Short mmCIF file of C-alpha atoms and ligand atoms in Angstrom, two decimals:
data_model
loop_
_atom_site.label_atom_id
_atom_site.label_comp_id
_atom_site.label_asym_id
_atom_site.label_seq_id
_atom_site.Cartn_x
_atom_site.Cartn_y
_atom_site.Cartn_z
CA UNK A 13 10.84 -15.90 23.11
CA UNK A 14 10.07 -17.57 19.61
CA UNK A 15 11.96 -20.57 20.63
CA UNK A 16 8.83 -23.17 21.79
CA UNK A 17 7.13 -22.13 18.84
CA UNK A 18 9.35 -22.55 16.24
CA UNK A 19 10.28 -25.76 17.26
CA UNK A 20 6.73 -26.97 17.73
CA UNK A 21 6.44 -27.82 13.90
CA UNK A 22 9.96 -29.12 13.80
CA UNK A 23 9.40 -31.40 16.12
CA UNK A 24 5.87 -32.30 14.88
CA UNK A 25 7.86 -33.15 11.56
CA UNK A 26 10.61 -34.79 13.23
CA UNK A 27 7.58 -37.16 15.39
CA UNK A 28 5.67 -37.06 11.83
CA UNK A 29 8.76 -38.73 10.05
CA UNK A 30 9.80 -40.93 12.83
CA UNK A 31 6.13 -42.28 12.28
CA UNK A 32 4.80 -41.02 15.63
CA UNK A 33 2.18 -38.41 14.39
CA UNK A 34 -0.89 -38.60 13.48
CA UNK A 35 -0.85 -40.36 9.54
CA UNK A 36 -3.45 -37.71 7.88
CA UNK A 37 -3.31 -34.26 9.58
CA UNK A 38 -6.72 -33.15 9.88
CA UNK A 39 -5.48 -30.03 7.43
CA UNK A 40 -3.85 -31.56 4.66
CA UNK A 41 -3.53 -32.77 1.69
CA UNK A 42 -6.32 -31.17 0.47
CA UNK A 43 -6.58 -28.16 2.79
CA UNK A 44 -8.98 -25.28 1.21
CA UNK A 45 -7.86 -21.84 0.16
CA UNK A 46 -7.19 -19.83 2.95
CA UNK A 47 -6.26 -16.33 1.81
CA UNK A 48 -4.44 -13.83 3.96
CA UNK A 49 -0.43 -12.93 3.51
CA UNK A 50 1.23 -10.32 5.39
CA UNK A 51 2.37 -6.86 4.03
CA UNK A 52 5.90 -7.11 5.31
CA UNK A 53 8.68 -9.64 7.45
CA UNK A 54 10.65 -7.25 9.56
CA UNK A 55 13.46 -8.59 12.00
CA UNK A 56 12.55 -6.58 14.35
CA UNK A 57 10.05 -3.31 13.97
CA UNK A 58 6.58 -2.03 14.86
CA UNK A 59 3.18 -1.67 13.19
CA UNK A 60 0.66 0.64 13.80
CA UNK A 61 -3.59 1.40 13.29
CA UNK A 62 -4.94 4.74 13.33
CA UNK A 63 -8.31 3.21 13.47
CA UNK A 64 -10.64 1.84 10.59
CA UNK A 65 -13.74 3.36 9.17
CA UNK A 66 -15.27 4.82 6.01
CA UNK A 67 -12.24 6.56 4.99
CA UNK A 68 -11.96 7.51 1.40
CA UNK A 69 -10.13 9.50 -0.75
CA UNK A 70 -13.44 11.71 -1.65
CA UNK A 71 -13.74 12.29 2.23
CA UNK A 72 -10.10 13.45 2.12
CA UNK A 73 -8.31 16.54 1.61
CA UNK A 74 -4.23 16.65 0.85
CA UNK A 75 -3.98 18.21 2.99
CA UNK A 76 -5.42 16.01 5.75
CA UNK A 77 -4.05 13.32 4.50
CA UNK A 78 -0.36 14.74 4.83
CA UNK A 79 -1.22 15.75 8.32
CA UNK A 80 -2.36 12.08 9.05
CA UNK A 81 0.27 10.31 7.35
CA UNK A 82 2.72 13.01 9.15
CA UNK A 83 1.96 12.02 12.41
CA UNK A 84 1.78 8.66 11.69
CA UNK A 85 5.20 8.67 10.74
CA UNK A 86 6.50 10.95 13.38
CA UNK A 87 4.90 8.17 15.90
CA UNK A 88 6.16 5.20 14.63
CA UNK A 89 9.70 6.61 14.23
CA UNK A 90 9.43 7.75 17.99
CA UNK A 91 8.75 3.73 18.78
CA UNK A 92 11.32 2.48 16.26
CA UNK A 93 14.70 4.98 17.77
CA UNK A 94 13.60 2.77 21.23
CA UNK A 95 14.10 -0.02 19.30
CA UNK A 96 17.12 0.65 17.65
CA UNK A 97 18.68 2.07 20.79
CA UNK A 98 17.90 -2.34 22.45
CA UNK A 99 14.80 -1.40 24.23
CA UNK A 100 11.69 -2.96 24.82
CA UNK A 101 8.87 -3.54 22.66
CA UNK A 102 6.34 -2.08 25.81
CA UNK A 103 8.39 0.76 25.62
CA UNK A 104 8.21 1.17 22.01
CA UNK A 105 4.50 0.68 21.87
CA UNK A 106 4.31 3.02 24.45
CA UNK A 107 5.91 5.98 22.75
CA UNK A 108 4.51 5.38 19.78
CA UNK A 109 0.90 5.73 21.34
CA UNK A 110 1.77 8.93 23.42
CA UNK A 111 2.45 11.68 20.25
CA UNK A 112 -0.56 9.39 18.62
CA UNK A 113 -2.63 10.75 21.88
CA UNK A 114 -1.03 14.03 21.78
CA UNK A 115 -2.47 14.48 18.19
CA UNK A 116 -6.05 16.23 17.54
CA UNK A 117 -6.29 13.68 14.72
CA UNK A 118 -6.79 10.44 15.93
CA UNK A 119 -9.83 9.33 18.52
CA UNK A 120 -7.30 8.56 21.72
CA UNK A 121 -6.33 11.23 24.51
CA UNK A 122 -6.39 14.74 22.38
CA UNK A 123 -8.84 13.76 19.69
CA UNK A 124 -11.28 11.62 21.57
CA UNK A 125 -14.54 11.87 20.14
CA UNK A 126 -17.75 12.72 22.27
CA UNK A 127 -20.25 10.91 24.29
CA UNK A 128 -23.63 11.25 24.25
CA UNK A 129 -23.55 13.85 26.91
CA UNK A 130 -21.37 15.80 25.44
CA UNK A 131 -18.18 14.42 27.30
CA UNK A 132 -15.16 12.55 27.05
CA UNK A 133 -14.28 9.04 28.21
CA UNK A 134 -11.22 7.34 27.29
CA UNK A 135 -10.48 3.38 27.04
CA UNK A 136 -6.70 1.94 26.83
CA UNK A 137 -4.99 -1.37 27.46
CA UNK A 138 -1.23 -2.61 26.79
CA UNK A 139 0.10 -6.63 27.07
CA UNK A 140 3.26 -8.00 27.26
CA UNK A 141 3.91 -11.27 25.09
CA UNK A 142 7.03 -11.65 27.28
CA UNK A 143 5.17 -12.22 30.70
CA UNK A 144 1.91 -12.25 30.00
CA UNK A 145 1.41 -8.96 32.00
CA UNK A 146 -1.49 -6.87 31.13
CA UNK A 147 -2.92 -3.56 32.11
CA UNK A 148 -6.43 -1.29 30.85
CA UNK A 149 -8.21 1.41 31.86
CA UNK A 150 -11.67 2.19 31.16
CA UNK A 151 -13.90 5.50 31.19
CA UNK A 152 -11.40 8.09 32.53
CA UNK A 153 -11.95 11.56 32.15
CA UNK A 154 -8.95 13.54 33.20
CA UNK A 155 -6.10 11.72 31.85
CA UNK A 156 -3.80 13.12 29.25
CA UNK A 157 -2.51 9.62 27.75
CA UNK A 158 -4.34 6.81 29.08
CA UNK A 159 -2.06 4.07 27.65
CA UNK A 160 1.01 5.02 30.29
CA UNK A 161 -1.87 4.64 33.05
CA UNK A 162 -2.89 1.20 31.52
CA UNK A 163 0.99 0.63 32.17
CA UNK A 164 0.84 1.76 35.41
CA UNK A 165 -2.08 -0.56 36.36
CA UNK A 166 0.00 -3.70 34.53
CA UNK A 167 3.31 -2.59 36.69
CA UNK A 168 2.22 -1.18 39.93
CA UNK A 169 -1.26 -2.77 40.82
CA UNK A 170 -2.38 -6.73 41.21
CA UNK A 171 -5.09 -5.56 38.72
CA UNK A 172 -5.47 -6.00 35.06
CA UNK A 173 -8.69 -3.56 34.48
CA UNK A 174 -9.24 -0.22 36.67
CA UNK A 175 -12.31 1.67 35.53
CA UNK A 176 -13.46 5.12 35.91
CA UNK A 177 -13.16 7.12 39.55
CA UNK A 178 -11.20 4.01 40.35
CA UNK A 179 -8.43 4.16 37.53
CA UNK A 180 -8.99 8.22 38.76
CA UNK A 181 -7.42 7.76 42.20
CA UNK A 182 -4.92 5.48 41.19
CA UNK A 183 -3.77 7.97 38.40
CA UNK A 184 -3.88 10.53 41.23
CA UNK A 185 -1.38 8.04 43.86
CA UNK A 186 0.93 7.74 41.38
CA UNK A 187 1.10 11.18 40.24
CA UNK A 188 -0.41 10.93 36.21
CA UNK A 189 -0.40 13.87 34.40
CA UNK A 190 -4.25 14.90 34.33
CA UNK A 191 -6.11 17.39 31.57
CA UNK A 192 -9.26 19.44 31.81
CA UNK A 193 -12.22 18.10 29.51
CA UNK A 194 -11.78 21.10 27.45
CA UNK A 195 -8.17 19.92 27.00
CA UNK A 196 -10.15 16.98 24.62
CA UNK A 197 -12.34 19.05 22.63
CA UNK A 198 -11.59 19.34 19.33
CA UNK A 199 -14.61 21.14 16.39
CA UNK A 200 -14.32 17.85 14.47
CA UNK A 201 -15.84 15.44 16.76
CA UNK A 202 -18.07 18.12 18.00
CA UNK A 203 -19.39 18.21 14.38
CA UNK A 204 -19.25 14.62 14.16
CA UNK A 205 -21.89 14.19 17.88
CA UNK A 206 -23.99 16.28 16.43
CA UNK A 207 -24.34 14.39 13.12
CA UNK A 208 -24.55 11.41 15.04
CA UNK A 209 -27.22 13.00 17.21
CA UNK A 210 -29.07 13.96 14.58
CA UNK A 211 -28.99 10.42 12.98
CA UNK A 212 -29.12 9.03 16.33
CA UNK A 213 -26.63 6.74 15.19
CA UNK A 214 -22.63 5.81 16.00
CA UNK A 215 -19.91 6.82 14.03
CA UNK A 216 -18.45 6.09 10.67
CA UNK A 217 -15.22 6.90 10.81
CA UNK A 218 -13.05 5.83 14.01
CA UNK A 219 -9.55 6.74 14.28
CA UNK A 220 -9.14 4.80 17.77
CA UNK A 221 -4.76 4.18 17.61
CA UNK A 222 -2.78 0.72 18.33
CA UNK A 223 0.11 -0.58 17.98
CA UNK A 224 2.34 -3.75 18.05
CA UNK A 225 5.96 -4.11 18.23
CA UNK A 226 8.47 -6.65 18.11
CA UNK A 227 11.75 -5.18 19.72
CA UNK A 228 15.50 -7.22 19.34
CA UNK A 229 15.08 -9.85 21.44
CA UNK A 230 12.60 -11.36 19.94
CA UNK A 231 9.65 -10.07 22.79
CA UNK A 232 6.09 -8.78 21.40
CA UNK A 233 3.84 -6.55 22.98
CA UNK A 234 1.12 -4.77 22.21
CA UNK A 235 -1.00 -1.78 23.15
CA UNK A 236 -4.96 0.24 22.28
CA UNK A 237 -6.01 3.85 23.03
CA UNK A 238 -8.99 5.00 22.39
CA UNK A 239 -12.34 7.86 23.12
CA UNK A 240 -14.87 4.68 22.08
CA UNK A 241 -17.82 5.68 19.67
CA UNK A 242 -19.49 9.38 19.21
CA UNK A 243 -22.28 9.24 20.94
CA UNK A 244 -21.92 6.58 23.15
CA UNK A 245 -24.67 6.18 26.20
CA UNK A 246 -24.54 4.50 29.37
CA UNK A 247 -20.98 4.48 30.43
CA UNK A 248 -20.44 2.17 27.30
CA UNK A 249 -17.29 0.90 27.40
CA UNK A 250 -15.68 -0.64 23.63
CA UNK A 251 -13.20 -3.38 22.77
CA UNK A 252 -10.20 -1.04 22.89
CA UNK A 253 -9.21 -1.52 26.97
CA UNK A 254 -10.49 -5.61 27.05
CA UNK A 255 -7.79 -7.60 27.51
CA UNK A 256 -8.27 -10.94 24.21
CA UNK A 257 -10.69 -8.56 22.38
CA UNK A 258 -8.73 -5.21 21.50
CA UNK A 259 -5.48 -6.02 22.69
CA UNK A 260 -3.58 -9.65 23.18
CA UNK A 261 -0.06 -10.50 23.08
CA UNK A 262 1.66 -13.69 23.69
CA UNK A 263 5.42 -14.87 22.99
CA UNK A 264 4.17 -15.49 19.24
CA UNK A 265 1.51 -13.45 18.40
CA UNK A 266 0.48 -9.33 18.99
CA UNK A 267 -2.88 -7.86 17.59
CA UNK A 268 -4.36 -4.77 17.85
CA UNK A 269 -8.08 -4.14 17.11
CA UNK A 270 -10.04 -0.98 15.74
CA UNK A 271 -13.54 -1.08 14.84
CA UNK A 272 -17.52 -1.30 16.47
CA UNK A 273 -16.50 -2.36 19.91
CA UNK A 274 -19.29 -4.97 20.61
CA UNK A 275 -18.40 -7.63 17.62
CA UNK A 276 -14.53 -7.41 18.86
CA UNK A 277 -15.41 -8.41 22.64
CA UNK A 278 -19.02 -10.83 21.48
CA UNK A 279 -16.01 -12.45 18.71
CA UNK A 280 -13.09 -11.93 21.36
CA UNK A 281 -11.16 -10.88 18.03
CA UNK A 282 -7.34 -10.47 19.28
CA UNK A 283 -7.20 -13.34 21.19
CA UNK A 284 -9.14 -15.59 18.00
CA UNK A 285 -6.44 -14.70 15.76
CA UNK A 286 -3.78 -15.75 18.27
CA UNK A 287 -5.00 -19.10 18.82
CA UNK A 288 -6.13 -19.72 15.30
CA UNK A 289 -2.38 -19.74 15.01
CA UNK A 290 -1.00 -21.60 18.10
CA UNK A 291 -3.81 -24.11 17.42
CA UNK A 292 -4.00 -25.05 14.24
CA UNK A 293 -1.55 -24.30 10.96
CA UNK A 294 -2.85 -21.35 9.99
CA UNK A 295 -0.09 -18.58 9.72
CA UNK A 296 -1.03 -14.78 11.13
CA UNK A 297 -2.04 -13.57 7.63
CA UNK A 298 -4.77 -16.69 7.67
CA UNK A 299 -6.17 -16.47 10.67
CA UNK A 300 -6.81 -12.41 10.52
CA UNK A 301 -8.18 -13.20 7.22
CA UNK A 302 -10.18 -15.46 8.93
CA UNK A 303 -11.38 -13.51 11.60
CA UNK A 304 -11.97 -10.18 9.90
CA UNK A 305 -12.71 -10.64 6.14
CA UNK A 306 -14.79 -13.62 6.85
CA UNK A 307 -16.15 -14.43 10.91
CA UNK A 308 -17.16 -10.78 11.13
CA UNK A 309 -17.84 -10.03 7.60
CA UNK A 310 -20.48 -12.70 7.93
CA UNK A 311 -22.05 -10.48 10.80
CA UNK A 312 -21.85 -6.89 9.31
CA UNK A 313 -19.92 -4.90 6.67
CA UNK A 314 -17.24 -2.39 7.66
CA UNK A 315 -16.59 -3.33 11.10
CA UNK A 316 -13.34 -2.69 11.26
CA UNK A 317 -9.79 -3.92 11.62
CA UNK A 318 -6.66 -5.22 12.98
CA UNK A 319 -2.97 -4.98 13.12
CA UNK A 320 -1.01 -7.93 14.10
CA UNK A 321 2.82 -9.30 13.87
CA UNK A 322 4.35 -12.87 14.83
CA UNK A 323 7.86 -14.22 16.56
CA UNK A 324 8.97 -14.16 13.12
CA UNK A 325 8.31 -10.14 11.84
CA UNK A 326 5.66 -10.75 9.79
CA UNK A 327 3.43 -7.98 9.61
CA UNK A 328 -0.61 -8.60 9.00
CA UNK A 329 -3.32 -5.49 8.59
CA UNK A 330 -6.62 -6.84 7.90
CA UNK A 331 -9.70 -4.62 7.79
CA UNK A 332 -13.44 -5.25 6.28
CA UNK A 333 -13.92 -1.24 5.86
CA UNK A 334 -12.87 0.98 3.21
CA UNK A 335 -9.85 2.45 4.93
CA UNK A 336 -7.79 1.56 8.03
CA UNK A 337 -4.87 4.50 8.99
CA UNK A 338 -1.90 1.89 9.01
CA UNK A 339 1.93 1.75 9.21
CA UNK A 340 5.01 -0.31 9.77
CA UNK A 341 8.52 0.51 10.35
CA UNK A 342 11.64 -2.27 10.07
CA UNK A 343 15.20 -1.97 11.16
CA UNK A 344 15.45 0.49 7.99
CA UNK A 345 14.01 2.91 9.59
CA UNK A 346 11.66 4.13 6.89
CA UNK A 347 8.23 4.39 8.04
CA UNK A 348 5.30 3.14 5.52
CA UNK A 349 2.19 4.51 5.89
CA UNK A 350 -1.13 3.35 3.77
CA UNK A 351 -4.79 4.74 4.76
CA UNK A 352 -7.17 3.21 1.80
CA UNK A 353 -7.69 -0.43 0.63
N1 LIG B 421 -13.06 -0.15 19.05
C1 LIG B 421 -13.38 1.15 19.57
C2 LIG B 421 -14.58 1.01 20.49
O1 LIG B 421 -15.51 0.30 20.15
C3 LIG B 421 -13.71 2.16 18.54
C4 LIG B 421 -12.72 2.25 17.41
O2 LIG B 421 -11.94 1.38 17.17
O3 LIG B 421 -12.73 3.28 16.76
O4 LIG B 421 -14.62 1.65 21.51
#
């Protein structure tokens, strides 16, 4: 899988010094700073969000914070023993997502926050750098973990998006495990729509879940679960289950989003990144930089975030908020998890 593009700049060099390429590159010599390195290079390995918001320590008790960083580690250790044991990097993203939706902590599945009418509606979407494949669902009510039905939709339907009563009856042909609203409610989020109500505002702190892996042979996938914003009106649907805005994966790139939903689809943010990088010579770390800390840093502060890893195992988190729930796990098997700046 990381074959064409690792030898698209050797044989750009190879052209270059045979005196076939273009004599200046448009880049270089004098190419400007461009800041951005990644955290880690893993052979092989995952990386995780837990979403990005106003998370600081003041916010933060211990013992929240060993709860979070628990289940965090828990999930990405449940991704990484697929790994180790030669499976796939769906799978892994897959499995890491599910005990992340199972969790009261994080906005996806369990946690979801609340809509404006006091409901739940949950977004999800999972791509396949192999093939290209790609599945989402948006505004479902009833489902337990909405990223293996965004799986279903890749694998069993011609579709890439099914949306609300929809996604429902497909769930229901194929047998999904389904929940009661009241399986989603959790005092938190209740507390946090009724702050929001009373501010009439969105939310501050998102804890929407993603995750990309890169599994042994080289193939990257990625995947997005999320409730959307507190509050949220109209059927509103976020970033998290569009396919180039929350979620992209190709044979050499994997991002994940987390953030206000509307500047990841108007800035089609996962996608950007990826192209920044088969386009031009910016590396991962560069273009998220690029993307996050200064395209949508010029539109707002504290947007949000991204995780993202290349062919190679590089690991990028970029985020223009004060916290972003992160992790990565290599080979090792020791999980590292991070929450502030
Ligand atoms: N991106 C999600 C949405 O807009 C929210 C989040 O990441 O917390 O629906």
């Amino acid at each position: 899988m990381r074959t064409l593009r690792t030898l698209i700049p050797v044989l750009a060099a190879a052209l270059m010094a045979a005196g076939c390429g273009p004599a200046d590159p448009p880049d270089a010599p004098d190419a400007p700073d461009r800041p951005g390195e990644a955290d880690a290079v893993i052979e092989w390995g995952l990386v995780m969000h837990g979403g990005a918001g106003t998370i600081t320590r003041d916010a933060m008790t211990p013992e929240l914070e060993a709860d979070y960083r628990a289940t965090m580690t828990e999930a990405m250790e449940a991704g990484h023993s697929i790994l180790a044991d030669g499976g796939g990097a769906l799978d892994a993203v897959i499995a890491t997502i599910r005990i992340l939706e199972d969790s009261p902590l994080f906005n996806a599945g369990r946690g979801a926050v609340f809509t404006a009418e006091g409901t739940h509606s949950l977004d999800a979407s999972i791509m396949s750098g192999a093939t290209g494949n790609a599945g989402a669902v948006a505004g479902v009510t009833t489902i337990r973990n909405p990223i293996e039905l965004a799986r279903l939709v890749m694998d069993s339907s011609v579709h890439v998006l099914l949306a609300g009563d929809g996604a429902e009856a497909f769930a229901a042909l194929h047998g999904v495990e389904t929940v009661d609203q009241e399986y989603f409610y959790t005092e938190r989020r209740w507390r946090q729509l009724e702050e929001a109500r009373a501010e009439e505002s969105a939310e501050a702190e998102r804890s929407t879940v993603g995750v990309v892996a890169l599994d042994r042979s080289g193939v990257l996938a990625a995947g997005t679960s999320t409730g959307g914003t507190t509050n949220k009106k109209w059927g509103r649907i976020g970033d998290s289950p569009i396919i180039g805005a929350g979620t992209y994966a190709d044979e050499g790139c994997a991002v994940s989003s987390t953030g206000t939903g509307e500047y990841f689809i108007r800035n089609v943010v996962a996608y950007d990144i990826c192209a920044r990088t088969r386009y031009t010579d910016y590396t991962l770390a560069q273009a998220a930089h690029a993307m996050i800390m200064e395209q949508l840093e010029a539109q707002a502060p504290d947007l949000g975030g991204i995780i993202a890893m290349d062919g190679e195992g590089r690991v990028v988190t970029s985020f223009n908020t004060p916290g972003m729930y992160r992790g990565w796990i290599g080979p090792d098997g020791r999980a590292e998890t991070a929450i502030y700046r």
